[in-house]
PDB file of C-alpha atoms and ligand atoms in Angstrom:
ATOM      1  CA  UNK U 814     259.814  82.725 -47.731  1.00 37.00           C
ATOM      2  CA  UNK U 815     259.356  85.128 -50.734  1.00 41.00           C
ATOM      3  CA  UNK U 816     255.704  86.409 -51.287  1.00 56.00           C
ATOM      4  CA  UNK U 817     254.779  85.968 -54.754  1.00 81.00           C
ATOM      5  CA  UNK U 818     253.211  89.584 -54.574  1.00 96.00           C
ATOM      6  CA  UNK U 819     255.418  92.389 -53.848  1.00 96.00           C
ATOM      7  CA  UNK U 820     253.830  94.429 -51.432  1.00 98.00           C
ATOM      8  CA  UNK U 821     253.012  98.126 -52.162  1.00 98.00           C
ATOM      9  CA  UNK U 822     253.228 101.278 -49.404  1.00 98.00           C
ATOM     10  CA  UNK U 823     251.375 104.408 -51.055  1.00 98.00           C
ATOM     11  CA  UNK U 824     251.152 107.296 -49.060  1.00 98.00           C
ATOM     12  CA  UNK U 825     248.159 109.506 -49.719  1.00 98.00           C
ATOM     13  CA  UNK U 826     248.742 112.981 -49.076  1.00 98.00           C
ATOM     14  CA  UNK U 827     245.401 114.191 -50.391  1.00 98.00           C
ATOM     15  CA  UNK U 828     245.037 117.970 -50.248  1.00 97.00           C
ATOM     16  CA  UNK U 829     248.127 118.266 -48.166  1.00 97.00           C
ATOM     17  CA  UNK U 830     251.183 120.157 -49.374  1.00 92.00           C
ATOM     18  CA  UNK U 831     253.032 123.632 -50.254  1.00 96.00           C
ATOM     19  CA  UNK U 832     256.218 123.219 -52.047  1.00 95.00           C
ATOM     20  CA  UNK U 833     258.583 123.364 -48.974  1.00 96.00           C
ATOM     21  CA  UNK U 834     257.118 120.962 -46.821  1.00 95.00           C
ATOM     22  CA  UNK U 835     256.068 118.411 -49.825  1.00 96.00           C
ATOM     23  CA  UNK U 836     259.504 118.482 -50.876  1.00 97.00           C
ATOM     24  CA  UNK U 837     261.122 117.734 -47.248  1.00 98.00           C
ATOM     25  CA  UNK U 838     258.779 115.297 -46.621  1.00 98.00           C
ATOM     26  CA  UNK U 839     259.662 113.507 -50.179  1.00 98.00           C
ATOM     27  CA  UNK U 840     263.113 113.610 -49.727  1.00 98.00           C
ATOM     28  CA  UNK U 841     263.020 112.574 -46.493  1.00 98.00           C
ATOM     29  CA  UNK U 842     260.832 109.427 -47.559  1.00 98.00           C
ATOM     30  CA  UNK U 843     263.282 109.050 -50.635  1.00 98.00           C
ATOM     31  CA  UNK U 844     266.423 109.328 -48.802  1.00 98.00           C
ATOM     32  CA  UNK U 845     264.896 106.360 -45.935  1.00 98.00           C
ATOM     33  CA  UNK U 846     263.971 104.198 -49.291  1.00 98.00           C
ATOM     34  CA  UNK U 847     267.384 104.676 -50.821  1.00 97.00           C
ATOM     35  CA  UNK U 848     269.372 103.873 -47.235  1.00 96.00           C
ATOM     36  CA  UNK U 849     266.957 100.960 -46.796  1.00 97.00           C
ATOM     37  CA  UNK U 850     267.784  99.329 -50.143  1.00 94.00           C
ATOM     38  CA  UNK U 851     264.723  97.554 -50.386  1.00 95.00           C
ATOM     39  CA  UNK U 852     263.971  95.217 -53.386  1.00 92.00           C
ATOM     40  CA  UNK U 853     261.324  93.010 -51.987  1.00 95.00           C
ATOM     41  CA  UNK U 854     258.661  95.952 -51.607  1.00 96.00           C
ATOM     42  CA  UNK U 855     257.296  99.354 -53.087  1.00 98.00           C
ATOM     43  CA  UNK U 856     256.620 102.347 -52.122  1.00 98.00           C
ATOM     44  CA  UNK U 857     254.787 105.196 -53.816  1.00 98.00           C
ATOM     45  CA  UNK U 858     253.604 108.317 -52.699  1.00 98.00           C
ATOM     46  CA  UNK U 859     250.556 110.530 -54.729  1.00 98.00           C
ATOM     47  CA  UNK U 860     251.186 114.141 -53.810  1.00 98.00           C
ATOM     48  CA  UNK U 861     248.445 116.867 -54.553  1.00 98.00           C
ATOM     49  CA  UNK U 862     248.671 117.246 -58.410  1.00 97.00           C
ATOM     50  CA  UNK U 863     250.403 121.043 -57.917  1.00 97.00           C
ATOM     51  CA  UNK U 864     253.513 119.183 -56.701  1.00 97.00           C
ATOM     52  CA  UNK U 865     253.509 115.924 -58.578  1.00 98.00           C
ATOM     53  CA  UNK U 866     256.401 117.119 -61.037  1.00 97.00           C
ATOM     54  CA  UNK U 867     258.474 118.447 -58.560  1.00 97.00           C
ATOM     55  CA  UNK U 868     257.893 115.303 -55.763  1.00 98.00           C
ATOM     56  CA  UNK U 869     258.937 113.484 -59.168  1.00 98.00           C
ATOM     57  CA  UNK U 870     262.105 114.872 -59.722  1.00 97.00           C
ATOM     58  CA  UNK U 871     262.852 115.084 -55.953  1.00 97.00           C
ATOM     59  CA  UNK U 872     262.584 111.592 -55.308  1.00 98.00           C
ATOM     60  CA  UNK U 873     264.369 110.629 -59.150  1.00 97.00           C
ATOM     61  CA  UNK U 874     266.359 107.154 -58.727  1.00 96.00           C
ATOM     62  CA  UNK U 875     265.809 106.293 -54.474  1.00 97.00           C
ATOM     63  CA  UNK U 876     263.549 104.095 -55.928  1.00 97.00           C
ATOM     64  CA  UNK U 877     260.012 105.842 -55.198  1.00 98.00           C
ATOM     65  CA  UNK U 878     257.492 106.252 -57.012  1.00 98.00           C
ATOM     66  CA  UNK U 879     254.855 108.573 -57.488  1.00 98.00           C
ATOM     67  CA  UNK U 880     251.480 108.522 -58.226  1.00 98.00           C
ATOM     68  CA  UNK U 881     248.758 111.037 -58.897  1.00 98.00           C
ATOM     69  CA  UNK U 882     245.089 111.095 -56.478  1.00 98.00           C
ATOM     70  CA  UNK U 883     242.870 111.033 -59.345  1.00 98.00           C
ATOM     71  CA  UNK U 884     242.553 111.792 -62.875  1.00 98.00           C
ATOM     72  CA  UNK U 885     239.331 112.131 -65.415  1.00 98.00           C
ATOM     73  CA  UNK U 886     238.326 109.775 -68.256  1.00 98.00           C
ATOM     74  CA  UNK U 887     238.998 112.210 -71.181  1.00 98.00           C
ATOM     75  CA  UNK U 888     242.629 112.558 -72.295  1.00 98.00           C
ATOM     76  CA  UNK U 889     242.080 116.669 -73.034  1.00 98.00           C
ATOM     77  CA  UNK U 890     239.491 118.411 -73.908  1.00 98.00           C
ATOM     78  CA  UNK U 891     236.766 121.179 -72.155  1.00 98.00           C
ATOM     79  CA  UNK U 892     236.735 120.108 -68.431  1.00 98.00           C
ATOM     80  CA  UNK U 893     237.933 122.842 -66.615  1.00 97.00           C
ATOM     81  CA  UNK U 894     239.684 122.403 -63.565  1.00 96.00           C
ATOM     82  CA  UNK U 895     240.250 118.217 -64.474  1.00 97.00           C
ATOM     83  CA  UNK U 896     243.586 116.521 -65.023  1.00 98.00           C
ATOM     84  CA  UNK U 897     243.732 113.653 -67.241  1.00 98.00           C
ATOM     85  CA  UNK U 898     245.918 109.986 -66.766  1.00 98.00           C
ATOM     86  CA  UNK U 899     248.121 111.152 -70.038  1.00 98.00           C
ATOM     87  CA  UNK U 900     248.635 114.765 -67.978  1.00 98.00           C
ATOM     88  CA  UNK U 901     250.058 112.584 -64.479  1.00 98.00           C
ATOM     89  CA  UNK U 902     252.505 110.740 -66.733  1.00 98.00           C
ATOM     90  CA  UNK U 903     253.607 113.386 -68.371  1.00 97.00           C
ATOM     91  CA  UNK U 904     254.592 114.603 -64.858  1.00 97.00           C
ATOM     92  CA  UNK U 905     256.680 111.418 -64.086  1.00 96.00           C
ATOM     93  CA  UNK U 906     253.497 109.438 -62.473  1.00 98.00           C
ATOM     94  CA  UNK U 907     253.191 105.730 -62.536  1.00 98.00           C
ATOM     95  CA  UNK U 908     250.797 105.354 -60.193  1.00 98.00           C
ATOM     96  CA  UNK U 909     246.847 106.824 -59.867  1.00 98.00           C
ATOM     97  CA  UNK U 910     244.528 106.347 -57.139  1.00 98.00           C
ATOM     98  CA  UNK U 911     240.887 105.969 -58.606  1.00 98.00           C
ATOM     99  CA  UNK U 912     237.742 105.635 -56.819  1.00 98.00           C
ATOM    100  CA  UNK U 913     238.898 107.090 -53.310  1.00 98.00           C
ATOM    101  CA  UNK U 914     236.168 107.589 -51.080  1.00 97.00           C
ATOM    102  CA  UNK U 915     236.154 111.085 -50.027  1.00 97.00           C
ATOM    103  CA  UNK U 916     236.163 111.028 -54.278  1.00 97.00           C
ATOM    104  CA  UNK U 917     232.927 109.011 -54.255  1.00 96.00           C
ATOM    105  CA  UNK U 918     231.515 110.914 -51.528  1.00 94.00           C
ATOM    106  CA  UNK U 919     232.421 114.754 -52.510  1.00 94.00           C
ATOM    107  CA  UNK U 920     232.165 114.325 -56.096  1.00 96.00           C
ATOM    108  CA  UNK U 921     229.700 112.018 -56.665  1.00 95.00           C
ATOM    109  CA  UNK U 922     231.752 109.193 -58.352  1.00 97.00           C
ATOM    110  CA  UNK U 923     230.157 105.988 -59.072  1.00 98.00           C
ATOM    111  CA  UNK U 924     231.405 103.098 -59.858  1.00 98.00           C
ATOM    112  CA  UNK U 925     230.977 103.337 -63.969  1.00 98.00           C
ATOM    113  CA  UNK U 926     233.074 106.301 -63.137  1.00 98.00           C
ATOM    114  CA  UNK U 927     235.665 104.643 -61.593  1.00 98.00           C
ATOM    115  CA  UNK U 928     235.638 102.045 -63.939  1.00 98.00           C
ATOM    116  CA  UNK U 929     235.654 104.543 -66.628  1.00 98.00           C
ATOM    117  CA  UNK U 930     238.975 105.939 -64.420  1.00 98.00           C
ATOM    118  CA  UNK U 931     240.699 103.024 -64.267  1.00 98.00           C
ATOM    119  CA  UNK U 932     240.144 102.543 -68.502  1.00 98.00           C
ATOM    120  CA  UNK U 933     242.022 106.125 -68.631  1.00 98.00           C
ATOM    121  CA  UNK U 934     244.921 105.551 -66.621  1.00 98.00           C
ATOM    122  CA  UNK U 935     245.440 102.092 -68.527  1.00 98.00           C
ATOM    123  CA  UNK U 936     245.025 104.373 -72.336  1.00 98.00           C
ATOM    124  CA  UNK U 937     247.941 106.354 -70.448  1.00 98.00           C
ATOM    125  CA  UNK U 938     250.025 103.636 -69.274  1.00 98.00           C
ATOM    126  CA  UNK U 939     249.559 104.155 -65.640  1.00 98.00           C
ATOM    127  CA  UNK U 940     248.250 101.521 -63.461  1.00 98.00           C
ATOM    128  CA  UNK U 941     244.945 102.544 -61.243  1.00 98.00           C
ATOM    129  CA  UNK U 942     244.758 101.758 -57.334  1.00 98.00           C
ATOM    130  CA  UNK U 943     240.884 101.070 -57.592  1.00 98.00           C
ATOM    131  CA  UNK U 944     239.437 101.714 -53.907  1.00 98.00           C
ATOM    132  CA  UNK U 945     236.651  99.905 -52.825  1.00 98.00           C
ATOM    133  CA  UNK U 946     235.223 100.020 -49.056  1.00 98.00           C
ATOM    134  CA  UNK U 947     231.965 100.083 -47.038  1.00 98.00           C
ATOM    135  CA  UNK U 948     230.427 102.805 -44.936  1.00 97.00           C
ATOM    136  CA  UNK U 949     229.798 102.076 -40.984  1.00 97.00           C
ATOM    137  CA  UNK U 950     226.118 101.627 -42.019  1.00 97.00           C
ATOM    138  CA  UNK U 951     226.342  99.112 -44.576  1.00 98.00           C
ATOM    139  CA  UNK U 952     228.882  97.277 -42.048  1.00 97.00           C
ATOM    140  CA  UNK U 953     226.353  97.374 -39.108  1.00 97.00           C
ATOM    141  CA  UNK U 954     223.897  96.010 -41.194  1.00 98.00           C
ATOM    142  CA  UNK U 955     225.786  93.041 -42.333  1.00 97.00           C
ATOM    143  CA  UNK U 956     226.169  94.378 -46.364  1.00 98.00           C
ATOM    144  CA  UNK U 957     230.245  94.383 -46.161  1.00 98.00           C
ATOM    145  CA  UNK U 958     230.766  91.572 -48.257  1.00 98.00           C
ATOM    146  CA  UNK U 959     227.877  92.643 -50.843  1.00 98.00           C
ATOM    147  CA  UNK U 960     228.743  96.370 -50.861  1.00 98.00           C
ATOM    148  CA  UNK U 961     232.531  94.767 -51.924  1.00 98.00           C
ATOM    149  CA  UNK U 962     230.856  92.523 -54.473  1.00 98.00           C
ATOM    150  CA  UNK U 963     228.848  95.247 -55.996  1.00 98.00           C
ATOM    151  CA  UNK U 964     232.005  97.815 -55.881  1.00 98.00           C
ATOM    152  CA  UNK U 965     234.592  95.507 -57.949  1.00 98.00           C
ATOM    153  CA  UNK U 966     232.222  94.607 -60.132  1.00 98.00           C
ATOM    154  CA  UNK U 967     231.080  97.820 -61.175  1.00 98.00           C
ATOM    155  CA  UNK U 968     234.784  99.611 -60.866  1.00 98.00           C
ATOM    156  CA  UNK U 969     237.077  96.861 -62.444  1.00 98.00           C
ATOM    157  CA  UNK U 970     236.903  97.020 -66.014  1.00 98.00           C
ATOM    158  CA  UNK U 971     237.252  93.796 -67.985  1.00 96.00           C
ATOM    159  CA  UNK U 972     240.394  92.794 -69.990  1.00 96.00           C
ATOM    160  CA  UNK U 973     241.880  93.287 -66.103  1.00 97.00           C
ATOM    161  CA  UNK U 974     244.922  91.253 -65.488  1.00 97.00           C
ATOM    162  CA  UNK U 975     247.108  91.218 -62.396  1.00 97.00           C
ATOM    163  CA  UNK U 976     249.570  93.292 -63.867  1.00 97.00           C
ATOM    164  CA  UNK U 977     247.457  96.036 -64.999  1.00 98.00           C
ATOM    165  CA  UNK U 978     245.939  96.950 -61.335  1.00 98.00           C
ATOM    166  CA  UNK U 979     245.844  97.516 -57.440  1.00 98.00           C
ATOM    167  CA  UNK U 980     242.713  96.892 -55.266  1.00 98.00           C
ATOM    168  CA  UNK U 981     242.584  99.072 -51.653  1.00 98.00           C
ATOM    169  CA  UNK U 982     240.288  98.197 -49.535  1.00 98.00           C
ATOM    170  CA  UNK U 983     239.491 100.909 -47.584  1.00 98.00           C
ATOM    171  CA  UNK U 984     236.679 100.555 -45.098  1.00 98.00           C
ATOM    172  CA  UNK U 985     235.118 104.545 -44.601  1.00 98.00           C
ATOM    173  CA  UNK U 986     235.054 104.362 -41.111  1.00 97.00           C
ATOM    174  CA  UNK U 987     238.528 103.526 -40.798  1.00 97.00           C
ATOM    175  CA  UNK U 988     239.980 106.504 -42.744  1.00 97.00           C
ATOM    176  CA  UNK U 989     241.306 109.268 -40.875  1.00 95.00           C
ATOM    177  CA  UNK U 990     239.380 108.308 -37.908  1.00 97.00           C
ATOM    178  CA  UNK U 991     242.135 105.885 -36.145  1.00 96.00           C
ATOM    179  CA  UNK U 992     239.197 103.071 -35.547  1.00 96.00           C
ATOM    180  CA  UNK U 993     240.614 100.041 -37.605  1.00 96.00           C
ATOM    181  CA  UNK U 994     238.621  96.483 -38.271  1.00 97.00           C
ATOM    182  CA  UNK U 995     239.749  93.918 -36.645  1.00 97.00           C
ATOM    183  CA  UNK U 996     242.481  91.219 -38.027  1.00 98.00           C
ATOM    184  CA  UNK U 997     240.082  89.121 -38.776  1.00 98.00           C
ATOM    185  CA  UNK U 998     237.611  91.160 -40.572  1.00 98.00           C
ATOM    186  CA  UNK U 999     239.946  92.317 -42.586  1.00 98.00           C
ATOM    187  CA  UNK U1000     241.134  88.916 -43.766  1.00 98.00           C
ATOM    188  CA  UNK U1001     237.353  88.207 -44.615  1.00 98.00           C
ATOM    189  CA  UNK U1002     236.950  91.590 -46.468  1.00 98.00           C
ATOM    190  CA  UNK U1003     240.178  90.411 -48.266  1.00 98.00           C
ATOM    191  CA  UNK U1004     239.600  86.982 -49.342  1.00 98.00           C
ATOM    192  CA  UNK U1005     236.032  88.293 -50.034  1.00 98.00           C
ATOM    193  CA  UNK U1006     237.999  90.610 -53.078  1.00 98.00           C
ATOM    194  CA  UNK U1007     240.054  87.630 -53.777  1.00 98.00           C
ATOM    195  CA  UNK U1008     236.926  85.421 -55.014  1.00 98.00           C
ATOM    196  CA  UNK U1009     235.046  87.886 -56.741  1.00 98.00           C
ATOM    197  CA  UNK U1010     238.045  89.300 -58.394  1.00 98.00           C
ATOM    198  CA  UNK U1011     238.081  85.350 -59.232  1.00 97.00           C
ATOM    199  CA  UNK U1012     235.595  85.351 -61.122  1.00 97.00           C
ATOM    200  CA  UNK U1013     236.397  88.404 -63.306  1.00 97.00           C
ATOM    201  CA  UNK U1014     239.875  87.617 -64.241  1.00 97.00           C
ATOM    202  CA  UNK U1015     242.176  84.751 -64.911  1.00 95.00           C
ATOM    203  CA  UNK U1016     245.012  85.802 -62.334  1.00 96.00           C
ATOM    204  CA  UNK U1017     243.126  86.979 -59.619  1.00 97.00           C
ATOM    205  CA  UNK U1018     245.793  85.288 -57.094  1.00 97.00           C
ATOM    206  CA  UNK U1019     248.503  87.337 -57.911  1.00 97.00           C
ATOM    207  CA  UNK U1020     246.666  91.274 -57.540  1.00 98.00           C
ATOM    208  CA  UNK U1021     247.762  92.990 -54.728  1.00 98.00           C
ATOM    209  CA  UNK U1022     245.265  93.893 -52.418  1.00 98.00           C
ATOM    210  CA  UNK U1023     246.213  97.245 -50.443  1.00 98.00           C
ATOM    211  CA  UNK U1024     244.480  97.488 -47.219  1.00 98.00           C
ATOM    212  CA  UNK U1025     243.777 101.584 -45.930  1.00 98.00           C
ATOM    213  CA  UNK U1026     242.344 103.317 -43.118  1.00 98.00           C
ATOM    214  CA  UNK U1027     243.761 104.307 -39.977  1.00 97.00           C
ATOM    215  CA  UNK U1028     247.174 102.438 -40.930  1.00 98.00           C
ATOM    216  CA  UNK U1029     250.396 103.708 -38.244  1.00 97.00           C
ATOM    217  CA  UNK U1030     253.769 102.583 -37.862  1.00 97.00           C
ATOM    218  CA  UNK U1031     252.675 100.649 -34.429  1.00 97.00           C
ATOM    219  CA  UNK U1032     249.549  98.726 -35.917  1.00 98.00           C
ATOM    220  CA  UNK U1033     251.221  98.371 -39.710  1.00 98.00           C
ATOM    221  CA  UNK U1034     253.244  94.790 -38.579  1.00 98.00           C
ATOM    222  CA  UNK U1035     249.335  93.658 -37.464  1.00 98.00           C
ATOM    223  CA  UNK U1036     247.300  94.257 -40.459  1.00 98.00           C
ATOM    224  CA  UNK U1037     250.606  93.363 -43.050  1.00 97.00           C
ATOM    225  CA  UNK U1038     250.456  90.077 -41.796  1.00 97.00           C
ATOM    226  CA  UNK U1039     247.153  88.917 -42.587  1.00 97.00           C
ATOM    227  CA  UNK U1040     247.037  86.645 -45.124  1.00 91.00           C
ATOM    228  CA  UNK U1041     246.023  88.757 -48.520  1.00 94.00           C
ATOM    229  CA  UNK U1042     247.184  91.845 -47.446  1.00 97.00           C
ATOM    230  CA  UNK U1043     249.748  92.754 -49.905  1.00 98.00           C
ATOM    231  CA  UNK U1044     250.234  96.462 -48.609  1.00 98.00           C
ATOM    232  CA  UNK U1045     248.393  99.566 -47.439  1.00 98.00           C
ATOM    233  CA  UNK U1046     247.236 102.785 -48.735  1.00 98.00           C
ATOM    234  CA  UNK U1047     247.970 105.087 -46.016  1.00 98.00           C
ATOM    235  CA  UNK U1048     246.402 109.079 -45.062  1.00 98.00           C
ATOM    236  CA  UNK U1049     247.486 110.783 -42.461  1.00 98.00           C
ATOM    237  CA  UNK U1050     250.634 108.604 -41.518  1.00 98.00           C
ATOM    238  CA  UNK U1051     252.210 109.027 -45.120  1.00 98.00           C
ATOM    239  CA  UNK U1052     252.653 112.816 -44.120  1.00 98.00           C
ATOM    240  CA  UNK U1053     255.422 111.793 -41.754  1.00 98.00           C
ATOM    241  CA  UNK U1054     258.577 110.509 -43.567  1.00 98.00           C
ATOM    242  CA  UNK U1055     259.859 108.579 -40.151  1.00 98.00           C
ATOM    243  CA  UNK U1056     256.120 107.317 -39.731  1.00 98.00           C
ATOM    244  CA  UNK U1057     255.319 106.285 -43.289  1.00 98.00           C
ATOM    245  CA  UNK U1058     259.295 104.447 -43.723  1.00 98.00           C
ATOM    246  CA  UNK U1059     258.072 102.502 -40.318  1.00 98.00           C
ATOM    247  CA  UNK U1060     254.761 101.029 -42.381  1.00 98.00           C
ATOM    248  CA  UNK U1061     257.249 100.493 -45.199  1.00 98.00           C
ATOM    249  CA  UNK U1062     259.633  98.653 -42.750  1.00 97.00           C
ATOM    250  CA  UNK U1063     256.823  96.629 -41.478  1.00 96.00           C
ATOM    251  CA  UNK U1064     255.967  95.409 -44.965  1.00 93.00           C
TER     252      UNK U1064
HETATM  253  C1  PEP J1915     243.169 107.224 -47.049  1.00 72.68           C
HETATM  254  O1  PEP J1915     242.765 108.368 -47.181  1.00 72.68           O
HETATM  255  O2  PEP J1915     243.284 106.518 -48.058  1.00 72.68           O
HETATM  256  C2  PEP J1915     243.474 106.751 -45.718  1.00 72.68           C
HETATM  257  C3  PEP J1915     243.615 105.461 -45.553  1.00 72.68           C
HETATM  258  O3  PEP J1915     243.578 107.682 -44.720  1.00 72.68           O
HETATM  259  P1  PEP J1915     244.088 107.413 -43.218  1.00 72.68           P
HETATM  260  O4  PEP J1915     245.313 106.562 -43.298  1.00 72.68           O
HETATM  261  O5  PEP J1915     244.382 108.785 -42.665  1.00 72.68           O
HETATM  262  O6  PEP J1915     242.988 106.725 -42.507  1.00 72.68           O
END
């Protein structure tokens, strides 16, 4: 059976990268892509900013598509060190990841900040990958679902259509730590994001929501079957082309 939402692969390199190995490991992911043929799923990878023009033009027509870690709200101006949404596109980005956690956590980004993020890379044409997720705390004390509630609302700005973004769910504990929630919590944290986004937007049914954290090539065919799981956001895994391709496969 067709799914009426394509599902999405993005590999997260974070601050991963020099030239050489960025540009083997995106060739190597472009050249699986392109020998795979596939038309029923993405796959995107967001390389440190330094290399996002060159990952671009590596990976030109396989079919992959690139997308950019973060970006700020202004489109120029005196914010040293910043890159803004209309800067990624300009380096043949599609794709930006707002609202990461190690983001909200090292930098302080709240959700009017993501939300703000998200505005920017829809001024620029790119279309945001808005994470939400809770920490191990708010988990063990039963806040999952709220924490989620509070996070979409305060990170997905309005006029939001199913076209125009990506929802990750990415539960805190789960990145980079290889702990994972179960299949079934993860289809409650899912459906969870399904209702609220329900209530914020006509097409809610048809966003994809990405799950992240901990994601391999042997537990990828687990957590891409749950029902509203339309894809992962993937760390450490998407530094691997034969590892990340695998998660693609599984998709
Ligand atoms: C991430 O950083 O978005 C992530 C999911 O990392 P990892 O796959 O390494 O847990």
């Amino acid at each position: 059976m067709a799914r009426s939402r394509r599902p999405l692969i993005a590999g997260n390199w974070k601050m991963n990268g020099l030239r050489a190995d960025a540009l083997a490991l995106a060739t190597g992911v472009a050249d699986g892509v392109r020998s795979a043929g596939w038309s029923d799923r993405e796959v995107l990878v967001c390389p440190p900013a330094t290399l996002l023009a060159a990952v671009a033009e590596a990976v030109k027509g396989s079919g992959v598509l690139v997308g950019g870690q973060n970006c700020h709200v202004n489109p120029n101006g005196a914010h040293t060190g910043d890159i803004s949404a209309e800067m990624l596109r300009d380096a043949g980005v599609s794709h930006v990841i707002v609202g990461h956690s190690e983001r909200r956590t090292d930098c302080g980004e709240t959700d009017a900040i993501v939300r703000a993020k998200a505005e920017a890379a829809w001024r620029a044409g790119l279309l945001p990958i808005i994470c939400i997720g809770e920490t191990l705390t708010e988990r063990e004390a039963n806040r999952t679902l709220t924490v989620l509630e509070t996070q979409i609302k305060g990170s997905v700005p309005s006029g939001a259509t199913a076209a125009k973004l990506v929802v990750a769910y990415e539960p805190v504990w789960a990145i980079g730590t290889g702990k994972t929630p179960t299949t079934a919590e993860v289809a409650s944290a899912h459906a969870h994001i399904r209702r609220v986004l329900d209530g914020l937007m006509a097409d809610a049914g048809a966003v994809r929501l990405l799950y992240g954290g901990s994601v391999k090539g042997s537990n990828a065919g687990e957590l891409l079957a749950v029902g509203d799981v339309d894809g992962a956001l993937v760390g450490g895994a998407s530094l691997k082309a034969d590892e990340f391709l695998a998660i693609a496969k599984a998709a």
